[in-house]
């Protein structure tokens, strides 16, 4: 009898697996449950449309991120059309601005001007919080849609995005092969219904509003430069980019990688080895900072304070190095570290077909003293509207210098920033600036740094000037919707000096209504 046990167990296992396969087959045949594909074929038309539920695999149900874009394109591409897909996360969505301000939208306007003999389709696949594990999955699918060019701007979410080492979302260890196997299983319709069943079981837990909301506050697990997970994340990032490049090369698709930008000068590190220094750093003597750094050389806060002092003294080269070290040592790495841009350059150099657009260099050249700050980056990584324009222009200039451009016909003349920004009204910009202030105020600092208060004061001052430029009906709308009340509440988090000055200005602006 004992000899029969292994055979019986094997038969039971095979029977169970066969049953699961049959159930999965039924679900697939009757198309039950959401498709895991980024685009699905419309029933009555020969077009592909965006699948809003494509990311159900990557997030728990309460944190689900739907594709925000209403996209469609022909299943059969016309010969005169150049089809461009853009892959990335919240930068491509335009946050904190609307998607119409994001660089794919600028590309959509500028490419026909650059190449007037061709028609262009720019299909923006950006979805908030995704990282390159997700994008590899999407790249395999996009290869079936006759793309002429795929643009990739990604890397800021590698640590805390799905499958990342500090993620609050779907997690499956750090081994890339196991993660890929798990992602393959996630394409199953059974996976979806199992997730729905688990969500139904947990419905009685009644999580509080903070637990249910999606935001940076969810990421609390810290990681340092010397931690094993840091190096593993870099390895996975490189491997994911290499796979994207390999898919493009195998299918004959042109590929454009972009280096990444982040706010160096005006964004204080979120977490540091020495957060106890945060409230008093401005009062600490420079020699004390140097002494502290010898003891805690990976203290992001101290490096940031040194960078600020070098900058004020006009020692810009030293300031840039210090700001970069502060970013790279931030223990909540929401900004891609220096290493990631090195990886992008190396992967592109090793590829025979991929191009690189050095957006990092473009932003540095357009920033005061070569150090990127809030002039071009709204918060920590998301560009201003003008920053998005710079990205699109830099990409077009990169394409113009490549062999690819020769296939697109005669070159036209690009306009300036004002020619492509016209569809973003001032009132929308004013509303989004309020959203940006609230977003910055909610940054997951243990102790809010003085630099955050200064940044909020700058934004309020800019906002008050912009409000005075609105048409009267727009100002009334802003007031009726609580815009001024919001600004009054924001004054409470400022330093007393800024508070008093801006309070007077706010009262003057309010008296106009």
Coordinates of C-alpha atoms in Angstrom, one line a residue:
X1 CA 0.0 0.0 0.0
X2 CA 2.9 2.4 0.8
X3 CA 4.3 1.9 -2.7
X4 CA 1.0 3.0 -4.2
X5 CA 0.9 6.3 -2.2
X6 CA 3.3 8.3 -4.5
X7 CA 1.4 7.1 -7.6
X8 CA -1.9 8.1 -6.0
X9 CA -0.5 11.5 -5.0
X10 CA 0.8 12.1 -8.5
X11 CA -2.6 11.1 -10.0
X12 CA -4.3 13.5 -7.6
X13 CA -2.0 16.3 -8.5
X14 CA -2.4 15.7 -12.2
X15 CA -6.2 15.6 -11.8
X16 CA -6.2 18.9 -9.9
X17 CA -4.0 20.5 -12.5
X18 CA -6.2 19.2 -15.3
X19 CA -9.3 20.6 -13.6
X20 CA -7.6 24.0 -13.3
X21 CA -6.6 23.9 -16.9
X22 CA -10.2 23.1 -17.9
X23 CA -11.6 25.9 -15.8
X24 CA -9.1 28.3 -17.2
X25 CA -10.1 27.1 -20.7
X26 CA -13.8 27.8 -20.1
X27 CA -13.0 31.2 -18.7
X28 CA -10.9 32.0 -21.8
X29 CA -13.4 30.6 -24.3
X30 CA -16.3 32.6 -22.8
X31 CA -14.1 35.7 -22.3
X32 CA -15.0 35.9 -18.6
X33 CA -13.0 38.4 -16.5
X34 CA -10.8 41.3 -17.7
X35 CA -8.2 40.8 -20.3
X36 CA -4.6 41.3 -19.2
X37 CA -3.7 43.0 -22.5
X38 CA -3.0 46.7 -22.8
X39 CA -5.3 47.0 -25.8
X40 CA -8.3 44.9 -26.9
X41 CA -10.0 44.6 -30.3
X42 CA -13.3 46.4 -30.4
X43 CA -16.2 44.1 -31.2
X44 CA -17.9 46.1 -34.0
X45 CA -14.9 47.9 -35.5
X46 CA -11.5 47.1 -36.8
X47 CA -9.8 49.1 -34.1
X48 CA -7.9 48.5 -30.9
X49 CA -9.0 50.4 -27.8
X50 CA -7.3 50.9 -24.5
X51 CA -8.1 48.3 -21.8
X52 CA -8.7 50.3 -18.6
X53 CA -8.4 47.2 -16.5
X54 CA -5.0 46.1 -17.9
X55 CA -3.2 46.7 -14.7
X56 CA -5.4 44.6 -12.4
X57 CA -2.5 42.2 -12.1
X58 CA 0.0 44.7 -10.7
X59 CA -2.0 46.2 -7.8
X60 CA -4.2 45.1 -4.9
X61 CA -7.8 45.8 -5.6
X62 CA -8.0 48.8 -3.3
X63 CA -5.0 50.4 -5.1
X64 CA -6.0 49.6 -8.6
X65 CA -4.8 52.0 -11.3
X66 CA -6.8 52.2 -14.4
X67 CA -5.4 53.4 -17.6
X68 CA -6.3 57.1 -17.7
X69 CA -6.2 57.5 -21.5
X70 CA -9.0 57.0 -24.0
X71 CA -6.9 55.5 -26.8
X72 CA -7.7 53.8 -30.1
X73 CA -5.9 53.0 -33.3
X74 CA -6.6 51.0 -36.4
X75 CA -5.9 47.3 -36.4
X76 CA -4.4 47.6 -39.8
X77 CA -1.9 50.5 -40.1
X78 CA -2.0 52.6 -43.2
X79 CA 1.4 52.6 -45.1
X80 CA 1.8 56.4 -44.8
X81 CA 1.4 56.4 -41.0
X82 CA 4.3 56.4 -38.6
X83 CA 3.1 54.7 -35.4
X84 CA 4.8 55.7 -32.2
X85 CA 4.2 54.2 -28.7
X86 CA 5.4 55.8 -25.5
X87 CA 6.0 53.6 -22.4
X88 CA 6.4 54.9 -18.9
X89 CA 4.6 55.9 -15.8
X90 CA 3.2 59.1 -14.2
X91 CA 5.5 61.4 -16.1
X92 CA 3.8 60.3 -19.4
X93 CA 0.4 61.1 -17.8
X94 CA 1.6 64.7 -17.2
X95 CA 1.2 64.7 -13.4
X96 CA 0.7 67.1 -11.7
X97 CA -0.6 68.7 -15.0
X98 CA -3.2 67.1 -17.3
X99 CA -2.1 64.6 -19.9
X100 CA -2.4 67.3 -22.6
X101 CA 0.7 68.8 -21.0
X102 CA 2.8 65.6 -21.1
X103 CA 5.7 65.2 -23.6
X104 CA 3.8 62.5 -25.7
X105 CA 1.2 65.1 -26.4
X106 CA 3.9 67.6 -27.5
X107 CA 5.4 64.8 -29.7
X108 CA 2.0 64.4 -31.3
X109 CA 2.0 68.0 -32.3
X110 CA 5.7 68.5 -33.1
X111 CA 6.4 65.4 -35.2
X112 CA 4.1 66.4 -38.1
X113 CA 5.8 69.8 -38.2
X114 CA 9.2 68.1 -38.2
X115 CA 8.2 65.7 -41.0
X116 CA 5.3 67.2 -42.9
X117 CA 5.2 64.4 -45.5
X118 CA 4.1 61.7 -43.0
X119 CA 1.1 61.1 -40.7
X120 CA 1.9 60.3 -37.1
X121 CA 0.1 58.3 -34.5
X122 CA 1.5 58.9 -31.0
X123 CA -0.1 56.4 -28.6
X124 CA 0.7 57.2 -25.0
X125 CA 0.8 54.1 -22.8
X126 CA 1.7 55.9 -19.6
X127 CA 0.2 54.6 -16.3
X128 CA 1.0 55.9 -12.9
X129 CA 3.3 53.8 -10.6
X130 CA 4.4 51.2 -13.2
X131 CA 8.0 50.1 -13.5
X132 CA 10.1 48.2 -16.1
X133 CA 8.8 44.8 -15.0
X134 CA 5.4 45.9 -16.3
X135 CA 6.8 47.6 -19.3
X136 CA 8.6 44.5 -20.5
X137 CA 5.2 42.8 -20.5
X138 CA 3.6 45.6 -22.5
X139 CA 6.5 45.7 -24.9
X140 CA 5.9 42.1 -25.9
X141 CA 2.3 43.1 -26.7
X142 CA 3.1 46.3 -28.5
X143 CA 5.4 44.5 -30.9
X144 CA 2.2 43.0 -32.5
X145 CA 0.7 46.4 -33.3
X146 CA 3.1 47.4 -36.2
X147 CA 5.0 50.1 -34.2
X148 CA 7.6 52.2 -36.1
X149 CA 9.1 53.6 -32.9
X150 CA 8.8 52.9 -29.2
X151 CA 9.9 55.6 -26.7
X152 CA 10.8 54.5 -23.2
X153 CA 11.0 57.0 -20.3
X154 CA 11.1 54.8 -17.1
X155 CA 13.1 54.2 -14.0
X156 CA 11.8 56.3 -11.1
X157 CA 9.5 53.5 -9.8
X158 CA 11.9 50.6 -9.8
X159 CA 12.1 50.3 -6.0
X160 CA 8.5 50.9 -5.0
X161 CA 6.5 49.9 -8.1
X162 CA 5.0 46.5 -8.6
X163 CA 7.5 43.7 -7.7
X164 CA 10.0 46.2 -6.4
X165 CA 12.1 45.6 -3.3
X166 CA 10.2 48.3 -1.2
X167 CA 6.8 48.0 -3.0
X168 CA 3.5 48.1 -1.0
X169 CA 1.9 46.5 -4.1
X170 CA 2.2 43.1 -5.7
X171 CA 5.5 41.5 -4.5
X172 CA 7.2 38.2 -5.3
X173 CA 10.7 38.3 -4.0
X174 CA 13.7 39.8 -5.9
X175 CA 14.6 37.0 -8.2
X176 CA 13.8 38.2 -11.7
X177 CA 13.1 34.8 -13.2
X178 CA 10.6 34.0 -10.4
X179 CA 9.0 37.4 -10.9
X180 CA 8.6 36.8 -14.6
X181 CA 7.1 33.3 -14.0
X182 CA 4.6 34.8 -11.5
X183 CA 3.7 37.5 -14.1
X184 CA 3.1 34.8 -16.6
X185 CA 0.7 33.1 -14.2
X186 CA -1.0 36.5 -13.6
X187 CA -2.3 36.4 -17.2
X188 CA -4.6 33.6 -16.1
X189 CA -8.3 34.5 -15.7
X190 CA -8.2 32.2 -12.6
X191 CA -5.7 34.6 -11.0
X192 CA -8.2 37.4 -11.4
X193 CA -11.1 35.5 -9.8
X194 CA -8.9 34.3 -7.0
X195 CA -8.0 37.9 -6.3
X196 CA -11.6 38.9 -6.3
X197 CA -12.4 36.0 -3.9
X198 CA -9.7 37.1 -1.5
X199 CA -10.9 40.7 -1.7
X200 CA -14.4 39.5 -0.9
X201 CA -13.1 37.7 2.2
X202 CA -11.3 40.8 3.3
X203 CA -14.2 43.2 2.9
X204 CA -15.1 43.0 6.6
X205 CA -11.7 44.5 7.6
X206 CA -12.9 48.0 6.7
X207 CA -9.5 49.7 6.1
X208 CA -9.3 53.3 7.1
X209 CA -9.3 56.0 4.4
X210 CA -5.5 56.3 4.3
X211 CA -5.1 52.6 3.7
X212 CA -7.6 52.7 0.9
X213 CA -6.1 55.7 -0.9
X214 CA -3.3 55.5 -3.5
X215 CA -0.3 57.6 -2.8
X216 CA 3.3 58.0 -1.7
X217 CA 2.3 57.5 1.9
X218 CA 2.0 53.8 1.1
X219 CA 5.7 53.4 0.7
X220 CA 7.3 53.2 4.1
X221 CA 10.0 50.5 3.7
X222 CA 13.5 52.2 3.5
X223 CA 16.5 51.0 1.6
X224 CA 20.1 52.2 1.5
X225 CA 22.8 52.2 -1.1
X226 CA 24.7 49.3 0.6
X227 CA 21.6 47.1 1.1
X228 CA 21.5 43.9 -1.0
X229 CA 18.1 44.9 -2.4
X230 CA 19.5 48.1 -3.9
X231 CA 22.0 46.2 -6.1
X232 CA 19.4 43.6 -7.0
X233 CA 17.0 46.4 -8.1
X234 CA 19.7 47.9 -10.4
X235 CA 20.4 44.4 -11.8
X236 CA 16.7 43.9 -12.6
X237 CA 16.4 47.3 -14.1
X238 CA 19.3 46.6 -16.5
X239 CA 17.9 43.2 -17.4
X240 CA 14.4 44.7 -18.1
X241 CA 15.9 47.4 -20.3
X242 CA 18.0 44.8 -22.1
X243 CA 14.9 42.6 -22.7
X244 CA 13.0 45.6 -24.1
X245 CA 15.9 46.3 -26.5
X246 CA 16.1 42.6 -27.5
X247 CA 12.3 42.5 -28.3
X248 CA 12.7 45.6 -30.4
X249 CA 15.7 44.3 -32.3
X250 CA 14.1 40.9 -32.9
X251 CA 10.9 42.5 -34.3
X252 CA 12.7 45.3 -36.3
X253 CA 11.2 48.1 -34.1
X254 CA 13.1 51.3 -33.7
X255 CA 13.6 52.1 -30.0
X256 CA 14.4 55.3 -28.2
X257 CA 15.5 55.2 -24.5
X258 CA 15.6 58.5 -22.5
X259 CA 17.7 59.3 -19.6
X260 CA 15.8 60.4 -16.5
X261 CA 15.6 63.8 -14.7
X262 CA 14.8 64.6 -11.1
X263 CA 14.8 67.7 -8.9
X264 CA 18.2 68.0 -7.3
X265 CA 18.3 71.6 -5.9
X266 CA 14.8 72.1 -4.5
X267 CA 13.7 68.7 -3.2
X268 CA 14.9 67.6 0.2
X269 CA 15.6 63.9 0.7
X270 CA 12.6 62.1 2.2
X271 CA 14.4 59.8 4.6
X272 CA 18.0 59.8 5.8
X273 CA 20.3 57.9 8.1
X274 CA 20.3 61.1 10.3
X275 CA 16.7 62.4 10.2
X276 CA 17.4 63.9 13.6
X277 CA 19.4 66.6 11.9
X278 CA 16.5 67.8 9.7
X279 CA 15.0 70.5 12.0
X280 CA 18.3 72.2 12.9
X281 CA 20.5 71.8 9.8
X282 CA 20.3 75.4 8.8
X283 CA 21.8 76.3 12.2
X284 CA 24.6 73.8 12.2
X285 CA 28.1 75.0 11.4
X286 CA 29.7 73.7 8.2
X287 CA 32.6 72.1 10.1
X288 CA 30.1 70.2 12.3
X289 CA 28.4 68.9 9.1
X290 CA 31.8 67.7 7.9
X291 CA 32.5 66.0 11.2
X292 CA 29.1 64.3 11.1
X293 CA 29.6 63.1 7.5
X294 CA 32.8 61.3 8.6
X295 CA 30.7 59.3 11.0
X296 CA 27.6 59.0 8.8
X297 CA 28.9 59.3 5.3
X298 CA 25.6 58.1 3.8
X299 CA 23.5 60.8 5.5
X300 CA 21.4 62.3 2.7
X301 CA 20.2 65.3 4.7
X302 CA 23.8 66.4 5.4
X303 CA 24.8 66.1 1.8
X304 CA 21.7 68.2 0.8
X305 CA 22.5 70.9 3.3
X306 CA 26.1 71.0 2.0
X307 CA 24.8 71.3 -1.5
X308 CA 22.6 74.2 -0.5
X309 CA 25.4 76.1 1.1
X310 CA 27.8 75.5 -1.9
X311 CA 25.0 76.8 -4.2
X312 CA 24.5 80.0 -2.2
X313 CA 28.3 80.6 -2.3
X314 CA 28.4 80.1 -6.1
X315 CA 30.4 76.8 -5.9
X316 CA 28.1 75.2 -8.4
X317 CA 30.2 72.1 -9.3
X318 CA 30.5 71.1 -5.7
X319 CA 26.9 71.9 -5.1
X320 CA 25.8 69.6 -7.9
X321 CA 27.9 66.7 -6.6
X322 CA 26.4 67.1 -3.1
X323 CA 22.8 67.3 -4.4
X324 CA 23.4 64.2 -6.5
X325 CA 24.7 62.4 -3.4
X326 CA 21.7 63.5 -1.4
X327 CA 19.4 62.1 -4.0
X328 CA 21.3 58.8 -4.3
X329 CA 21.3 58.3 -0.5
X330 CA 17.6 59.1 0.0
X331 CA 16.3 56.0 1.8
X332 CA 12.9 56.4 0.2
X333 CA 14.3 56.4 -3.4
X334 CA 11.4 57.9 -5.4
X335 CA 14.0 59.6 -7.6
X336 CA 16.0 57.3 -9.9
X337 CA 19.7 57.3 -8.7
X338 CA 22.7 58.3 -10.8
X339 CA 23.4 54.6 -11.4
X340 CA 20.2 54.2 -13.5
X341 CA 21.2 56.8 -16.1
X342 CA 24.5 55.0 -16.4
X343 CA 22.6 51.8 -17.0
X344 CA 20.4 53.4 -19.7
X345 CA 23.5 54.7 -21.5
X346 CA 25.3 51.3 -21.2
X347 CA 22.3 49.3 -22.5
X348 CA 21.9 51.6 -25.4
X349 CA 25.6 51.4 -26.3
X350 CA 25.4 47.6 -26.2
X351 CA 22.3 47.6 -28.5
X352 CA 22.8 47.8 -32.3
X353 CA 19.4 49.4 -32.9
X354 CA 18.4 51.5 -29.8
X355 CA 18.8 55.2 -29.7
X356 CA 19.3 57.4 -26.6
X357 CA 18.0 60.9 -25.9
X358 CA 20.0 62.5 -23.1
X359 CA 17.2 64.4 -21.4
X360 CA 19.3 64.7 -18.2
X361 CA 21.9 66.7 -20.2
X362 CA 19.2 68.8 -21.8
X363 CA 17.6 69.7 -18.5
X364 CA 21.0 70.5 -17.0
X365 CA 21.8 72.8 -19.9
X366 CA 18.5 74.6 -19.4
X367 CA 18.8 75.0 -15.6
X368 CA 20.5 77.8 -13.7
X369 CA 24.1 76.9 -13.2
X370 CA 23.5 73.4 -14.6
X371 CA 21.6 72.1 -11.6
X372 CA 18.1 70.9 -12.1
X373 CA 15.5 72.4 -9.7
X374 CA 11.9 73.5 -9.5
X375 CA 12.4 75.7 -12.6
X376 CA 11.9 72.5 -14.7
X377 CA 10.7 69.9 -12.3
X378 CA 7.4 70.6 -10.5
X379 CA 7.9 68.3 -7.5
X380 CA 10.6 65.5 -7.2
X381 CA 10.5 63.9 -10.7
X382 CA 7.6 65.3 -12.7
X383 CA 8.6 68.0 -15.2
X384 CA 6.9 71.4 -15.6
X385 CA 5.0 72.0 -18.8
X386 CA 8.0 73.7 -20.3
X387 CA 10.1 70.7 -19.1
X388 CA 7.8 68.4 -21.1
X389 CA 8.2 70.5 -24.1
X390 CA 12.0 70.3 -23.7
X391 CA 11.8 66.5 -23.5
X392 CA 9.7 66.3 -26.7
X393 CA 12.0 68.7 -28.6
X394 CA 15.1 66.8 -27.4
X395 CA 13.6 63.5 -28.6
X396 CA 12.8 64.9 -32.1
X397 CA 16.3 66.3 -32.3
X398 CA 17.7 62.9 -31.4
X399 CA 15.6 61.3 -34.1
X400 CA 16.7 63.9 -36.7
X401 CA 20.3 62.9 -36.1
X402 CA 19.5 59.2 -36.6
X403 CA 19.1 57.0 -39.7
X404 CA 15.4 56.6 -38.9
X405 CA 14.6 60.2 -39.9
X406 CA 15.8 59.5 -43.4
X407 CA 12.8 57.2 -43.9
X408 CA 10.3 59.9 -42.9
X409 CA 10.8 62.3 -45.8
X410 CA 11.7 66.0 -45.9
X411 CA 12.2 67.8 -42.7
X412 CA 10.1 70.8 -41.7
X413 CA 10.6 73.5 -39.2
X414 CA 9.6 73.2 -35.5
X415 CA 7.9 76.1 -33.8
X416 CA 8.6 77.4 -30.3
X417 CA 7.1 76.5 -27.0
X418 CA 4.2 79.0 -27.3
X419 CA 3.1 77.3 -30.6
X420 CA 2.4 74.0 -28.9
X421 CA 1.2 75.0 -25.4
X422 CA -2.0 76.8 -26.4
X423 CA -4.5 74.1 -25.4
X424 CA -3.6 74.4 -21.7
X425 CA -5.7 77.3 -20.3
X426 CA -4.5 79.4 -17.3
X427 CA -7.4 78.4 -15.1
X428 CA -6.5 74.7 -15.5
X429 CA -2.9 75.6 -14.6
X430 CA -4.1 77.4 -11.4
X431 CA -6.2 74.5 -10.3
X432 CA -3.3 72.1 -10.9
X433 CA -1.0 74.3 -8.9
X434 CA -3.3 73.9 -5.8
X435 CA -3.1 70.1 -6.4
X436 CA 0.7 70.3 -6.5
X437 CA 0.8 72.2 -3.2
X438 CA -1.3 69.6 -1.5
X439 CA 0.8 66.8 -3.0
X440 CA 4.0 68.3 -1.7
X441 CA 2.5 69.0 1.7
X442 CA 1.7 65.2 2.0
X443 CA 5.2 64.1 1.2
X444 CA 6.1 61.3 3.6
X445 CA 8.7 63.2 5.7
X446 CA 9.1 62.3 9.3
X447 CA 9.9 66.0 10.0
X448 CA 9.0 68.5 7.3
X449 CA 12.2 70.3 6.1
X450 CA 12.6 74.1 5.8
X451 CA 13.1 73.7 2.0
X452 CA 9.5 72.3 1.7
X453 CA 8.1 75.4 3.4
X454 CA 10.1 77.6 1.1
X455 CA 8.9 75.7 -2.0
X456 CA 5.2 76.0 -0.8
X457 CA 5.7 79.8 -0.2
X458 CA 7.0 80.2 -3.8
X459 CA 4.1 78.3 -5.2
X460 CA 1.6 80.4 -3.2
X461 CA 3.2 83.6 -4.4
X462 CA 3.1 82.3 -8.0
X463 CA -0.5 81.3 -7.6
X464 CA -1.6 84.7 -6.3
X465 CA 0.0 86.4 -9.4
X466 CA -1.7 83.9 -11.7
X467 CA -5.1 84.4 -10.0
X468 CA -5.0 88.1 -10.7
X469 CA -4.5 87.4 -14.4
X470 CA -7.6 85.3 -14.6
X471 CA -10.8 86.6 -16.3
X472 CA -13.4 87.8 -13.8
X473 CA -15.7 84.7 -14.4
X474 CA -12.7 82.4 -13.9
X475 CA -11.7 84.2 -10.6
X476 CA -15.3 83.8 -9.4
X477 CA -15.3 80.2 -10.3
X478 CA -12.0 79.7 -8.4
X479 CA -13.3 81.3 -5.3
X480 CA -16.7 79.5 -5.4
X481 CA -14.9 76.2 -5.6
X482 CA -12.9 76.9 -2.5
X483 CA -9.6 77.8 -4.2
X484 CA -8.8 80.8 -1.9
X485 CA -9.9 78.9 1.2
X486 CA -7.3 76.2 0.3
X487 CA -4.6 78.8 0.0
X488 CA -5.4 80.2 3.4
X489 CA -5.1 76.8 4.9
X490 CA -1.7 76.3 3.2
X491 CA -0.4 79.5 4.8
X492 CA -0.4 77.7 8.2
X493 CA 2.4 75.4 7.2
X494 CA 4.8 78.2 6.2
X495 CA 7.5 80.0 8.2
X496 CA 6.1 83.0 10.1
X497 CA 7.9 85.6 7.9
X498 CA 6.4 84.1 4.7
X499 CA 3.1 83.6 6.4
X500 CA 2.7 87.3 7.2
X501 CA 3.9 88.5 3.8
X502 CA 1.6 86.2 1.9
X503 CA -1.3 86.7 4.2
X504 CA -1.4 90.4 3.2
X505 CA -1.1 89.6 -0.5
X506 CA -3.9 87.0 -0.2
X507 CA -6.1 89.5 1.5
X508 CA -5.4 92.0 -1.3
X509 CA -6.2 89.5 -4.0
X510 CA -9.3 88.3 -2.1
X511 CA -10.5 92.0 -1.9
X512 CA -10.7 92.1 -5.7
X513 CA -13.6 89.6 -5.8

